Amino acid sequence: MPSIKKSVMFSEQTQDYINARTKEDDAISWSVELNESFKSLQWLSSQLLPELTAREWEVLLNVYSGSIIEFQIPFRISSDIMDHYNVLEVTELDKGIGDCVRKVHALSQPEQYATLDFIKKYWANDWSDADNFDDVIAQIKAL
């Protein structure tokens, strides 16, 4: 993909992140540092994406359908599922959905981030050219 020039504003937190990874006497190449950070984040997201069944993905995609995902820490996907179904106890859910809640509850925070990132990319794109859901997963992992 060709490079494009954009005007961006860096938050103090982003500047601190980049400064912490640059020698004091080196001039900061903001574009390089930002691109390297996104490259690392994309790789981590693809590596940390948990193995979920098609049914589990369907549950999660339905929970977040039409939602604007904001990455607020800590991630609480299992609570989001419970809220979506308006229940307080896992036992109130169908077995498959309850099993999904238990499975995502056991995910680490980085795995939950990767899951939410997957969902965000899923809803932001058109997957009509995909042969099947495994193809969609592979395409999203590459983004």
mmCIF file of N, CA and C in Angstrom, residues 10-57:
data_model
loop_
_atom_site.group_PDB
_atom_site.id
_atom_site.type_symbol
_atom_site.label_atom_id
_atom_site.label_comp_id
_atom_site.label_asym_id
_atom_site.label_seq_id
_atom_site.Cartn_x
_atom_site.Cartn_y
_atom_site.Cartn_z
ATOM 1 N N PHE A 10 -0.480 13.870 18.363
ATOM 2 C CA PHE A 10 -0.080 12.824 19.282
ATOM 3 C C PHE A 10 -0.423 13.243 20.708
ATOM 4 N N SER A 11 -1.098 12.354 21.415
ATOM 5 C CA SER A 11 -1.391 12.630 22.820
ATOM 6 C C SER A 11 -0.088 12.569 23.612
ATOM 7 N N GLU A 12 -0.122 13.074 24.813
ATOM 8 C CA GLU A 12 1.063 13.016 25.670
ATOM 9 C C GLU A 12 1.442 11.561 25.931
ATOM 10 N N GLN A 13 0.445 10.712 26.097
ATOM 11 C CA GLN A 13 0.692 9.282 26.336
ATOM 12 C C GLN A 13 1.391 8.644 25.125
ATOM 13 N N THR A 14 0.974 8.995 23.926
ATOM 14 C CA THR A 14 1.610 8.463 22.717
ATOM 15 C C THR A 14 3.043 8.974 22.592
ATOM 16 N N GLN A 15 3.245 10.235 22.897
ATOM 17 C CA GLN A 15 4.598 10.787 22.854
ATOM 18 C C GLN A 15 5.500 10.075 23.859
ATOM 19 N N ASP A 16 4.973 9.832 25.060
ATOM 20 C CA ASP A 16 5.755 9.122 26.082
ATOM 21 C C ASP A 16 6.094 7.705 25.621
ATOM 22 N N TYR A 17 5.131 7.058 24.978
ATOM 23 C CA TYR A 17 5.341 5.704 24.461
ATOM 24 C C TYR A 17 6.500 5.697 23.465
ATOM 25 N N ILE A 18 6.484 6.628 22.538
ATOM 26 C CA ILE A 18 7.523 6.694 21.511
ATOM 27 C C ILE A 18 8.856 7.138 22.112
ATOM 28 N N ASN A 19 8.825 8.126 22.971
ATOM 29 C CA ASN A 19 10.065 8.599 23.603
ATOM 30 C C ASN A 19 10.752 7.492 24.402
ATOM 31 N N ALA A 20 9.977 6.628 25.033
ATOM 32 C CA ALA A 20 10.541 5.546 25.839
ATOM 33 C C ALA A 20 11.271 4.515 24.985
ATOM 34 N N ARG A 21 11.050 4.539 23.697
ATOM 35 C CA ARG A 21 11.645 3.571 22.790
ATOM 36 C C ARG A 21 12.683 4.201 21.857
ATOM 37 N N THR A 22 13.081 5.422 22.150
ATOM 38 C CA THR A 22 14.013 6.157 21.317
ATOM 39 C C THR A 22 15.141 6.700 22.186
ATOM 40 N N LYS A 23 16.373 6.549 21.710
ATOM 41 C CA LYS A 23 17.500 7.114 22.449
ATOM 42 C C LYS A 23 17.353 8.618 22.525
ATOM 43 N N GLU A 24 17.752 9.184 23.639
ATOM 44 C CA GLU A 24 17.607 10.627 23.850
ATOM 45 C C GLU A 24 18.287 11.468 22.787
ATOM 46 N N ASP A 25 19.441 11.028 22.314
ATOM 47 C CA ASP A 25 20.180 11.852 21.354
ATOM 48 C C ASP A 25 19.768 11.600 19.900
ATOM 49 N N ASP A 26 18.852 10.684 19.669
ATOM 50 C CA ASP A 26 18.366 10.420 18.310
ATOM 51 C C ASP A 26 17.170 11.301 17.984
ATOM 52 N N ALA A 27 17.113 11.744 16.762
ATOM 53 C CA ALA A 27 15.926 12.470 16.301
ATOM 54 C C ALA A 27 14.816 11.444 16.097
ATOM 55 N N ILE A 28 13.643 11.776 16.564
ATOM 56 C CA ILE A 28 12.527 10.849 16.462
ATOM 57 C C ILE A 28 11.925 10.926 15.067
ATOM 58 N N SER A 29 11.792 9.786 14.455
ATOM 59 C CA SER A 29 11.070 9.683 13.198
ATOM 60 C C SER A 29 9.649 9.239 13.564
ATOM 61 N N TRP A 30 8.772 10.208 13.716
ATOM 62 C CA TRP A 30 7.432 9.932 14.221
ATOM 63 C C TRP A 30 6.684 8.938 13.341
ATOM 64 N N SER A 31 6.827 9.060 12.041
ATOM 65 C CA SER A 31 6.142 8.136 11.135
ATOM 66 C C SER A 31 6.643 6.711 11.322
ATOM 67 N N VAL A 32 7.951 6.546 11.390
ATOM 68 C CA VAL A 32 8.528 5.209 11.571
ATOM 69 C C VAL A 32 8.061 4.619 12.893
ATOM 70 N N GLU A 33 8.147 5.383 13.948
ATOM 71 C CA GLU A 33 7.773 4.877 15.267
ATOM 72 C C GLU A 33 6.288 4.508 15.330
ATOM 73 N N LEU A 34 5.450 5.357 14.764
ATOM 74 C CA LEU A 34 4.017 5.077 14.767
ATOM 75 C C LEU A 34 3.709 3.832 13.928
ATOM 76 N N ASN A 35 4.306 3.744 12.736
ATOM 77 C CA ASN A 35 4.073 2.583 11.879
ATOM 78 C C ASN A 35 4.593 1.292 12.506
ATOM 79 N N GLU A 36 5.742 1.359 13.151
ATOM 80 C CA GLU A 36 6.280 0.179 13.832
ATOM 81 C C GLU A 36 5.372 -0.261 14.980
ATOM 82 N N SER A 37 4.820 0.701 15.700
ATOM 83 C CA SER A 37 3.917 0.372 16.804
ATOM 84 C C SER A 37 2.668 -0.325 16.296
ATOM 85 N N PHE A 38 2.099 0.186 15.210
ATOM 86 C CA PHE A 38 0.900 -0.449 14.643
ATOM 87 C C PHE A 38 1.216 -1.824 14.071
ATOM 88 N N LYS A 39 2.391 -1.962 13.476
ATOM 89 C CA LYS A 39 2.796 -3.269 12.949
ATOM 90 C C LYS A 39 2.885 -4.286 14.087
ATOM 91 N N SER A 40 3.468 -3.883 15.192
ATOM 92 C CA SER A 40 3.570 -4.770 16.355
ATOM 93 C C SER A 40 2.200 -5.107 16.923
ATOM 94 N N LEU A 41 1.344 -4.106 17.014
ATOM 95 C CA LEU A 41 0.000 -4.316 17.548
ATOM 96 C C LEU A 41 -0.796 -5.270 16.661
ATOM 97 N N GLN A 42 -0.687 -5.121 15.353
ATOM 98 C CA GLN A 42 -1.387 -6.017 14.430
ATOM 99 C C GLN A 42 -0.889 -7.443 14.614
ATOM 100 N N TRP A 43 0.413 -7.614 14.724
ATOM 101 C CA TRP A 43 0.980 -8.954 14.903
ATOM 102 C C TRP A 43 0.505 -9.565 16.211
ATOM 103 N N LEU A 44 0.564 -8.788 17.286
ATOM 104 C CA LEU A 44 0.106 -9.303 18.581
ATOM 105 C C LEU A 44 -1.370 -9.693 18.541
ATOM 106 N N SER A 45 -2.191 -8.870 17.918
ATOM 107 C CA SER A 45 -3.624 -9.166 17.822
ATOM 108 C C SER A 45 -3.861 -10.485 17.102
ATOM 109 N N SER A 46 -3.121 -10.717 16.033
ATOM 110 C CA SER A 46 -3.316 -11.963 15.290
ATOM 111 C C SER A 46 -2.810 -13.167 16.080
ATOM 112 N N GLN A 47 -1.740 -12.986 16.843
ATOM 113 C CA GLN A 47 -1.179 -14.087 17.629
ATOM 114 C C GLN A 47 -2.027 -14.429 18.856
ATOM 115 N N LEU A 48 -2.658 -13.424 19.426
ATOM 116 C CA LEU A 48 -3.420 -13.609 20.664
ATOM 117 C C LEU A 48 -4.885 -13.946 20.448
ATOM 118 N N LEU A 49 -5.328 -13.938 19.204
ATOM 119 C CA LEU A 49 -6.727 -14.231 18.926
ATOM 120 C C LEU A 49 -7.035 -15.661 19.356
ATOM 121 N N PRO A 50 -7.990 -15.826 20.266
ATOM 122 C CA PRO A 50 -8.284 -17.178 20.760
ATOM 123 C C PRO A 50 -8.993 -18.024 19.705
ATOM 124 N N GLU A 51 -8.864 -19.328 19.852
ATOM 125 C CA GLU A 51 -9.571 -20.266 18.983
ATOM 126 C C GLU A 51 -11.002 -20.371 19.487
ATOM 127 N N LEU A 52 -11.929 -19.870 18.721
ATOM 128 C CA LEU A 52 -13.339 -19.946 19.062
ATOM 129 C C LEU A 52 -14.074 -20.680 17.959
ATOM 130 N N THR A 53 -15.157 -21.339 18.321
ATOM 131 C CA THR A 53 -15.970 -22.026 17.317
ATOM 132 C C THR A 53 -16.768 -20.991 16.531
ATOM 133 N N ALA A 54 -17.299 -21.413 15.404
ATOM 134 C CA ALA A 54 -18.143 -20.516 14.609
ATOM 135 C C ALA A 54 -19.335 -20.057 15.437
ATOM 136 N N ARG A 55 -19.902 -20.932 16.244
ATOM 137 C CA ARG A 55 -21.048 -20.568 17.095
ATOM 138 C C ARG A 55 -20.640 -19.525 18.132
ATOM 139 N N GLU A 56 -19.459 -19.668 18.727
ATOM 140 C CA GLU A 56 -18.988 -18.686 19.707
ATOM 141 C C GLU A 56 -18.759 -17.328 19.045
ATOM 142 N N TRP A 57 -18.183 -17.330 17.842
ATOM 143 C CA TRP A 57 -18.012 -16.069 17.115
ATOM 144 C C TRP A 57 -19.369 -15.453 16.807
#
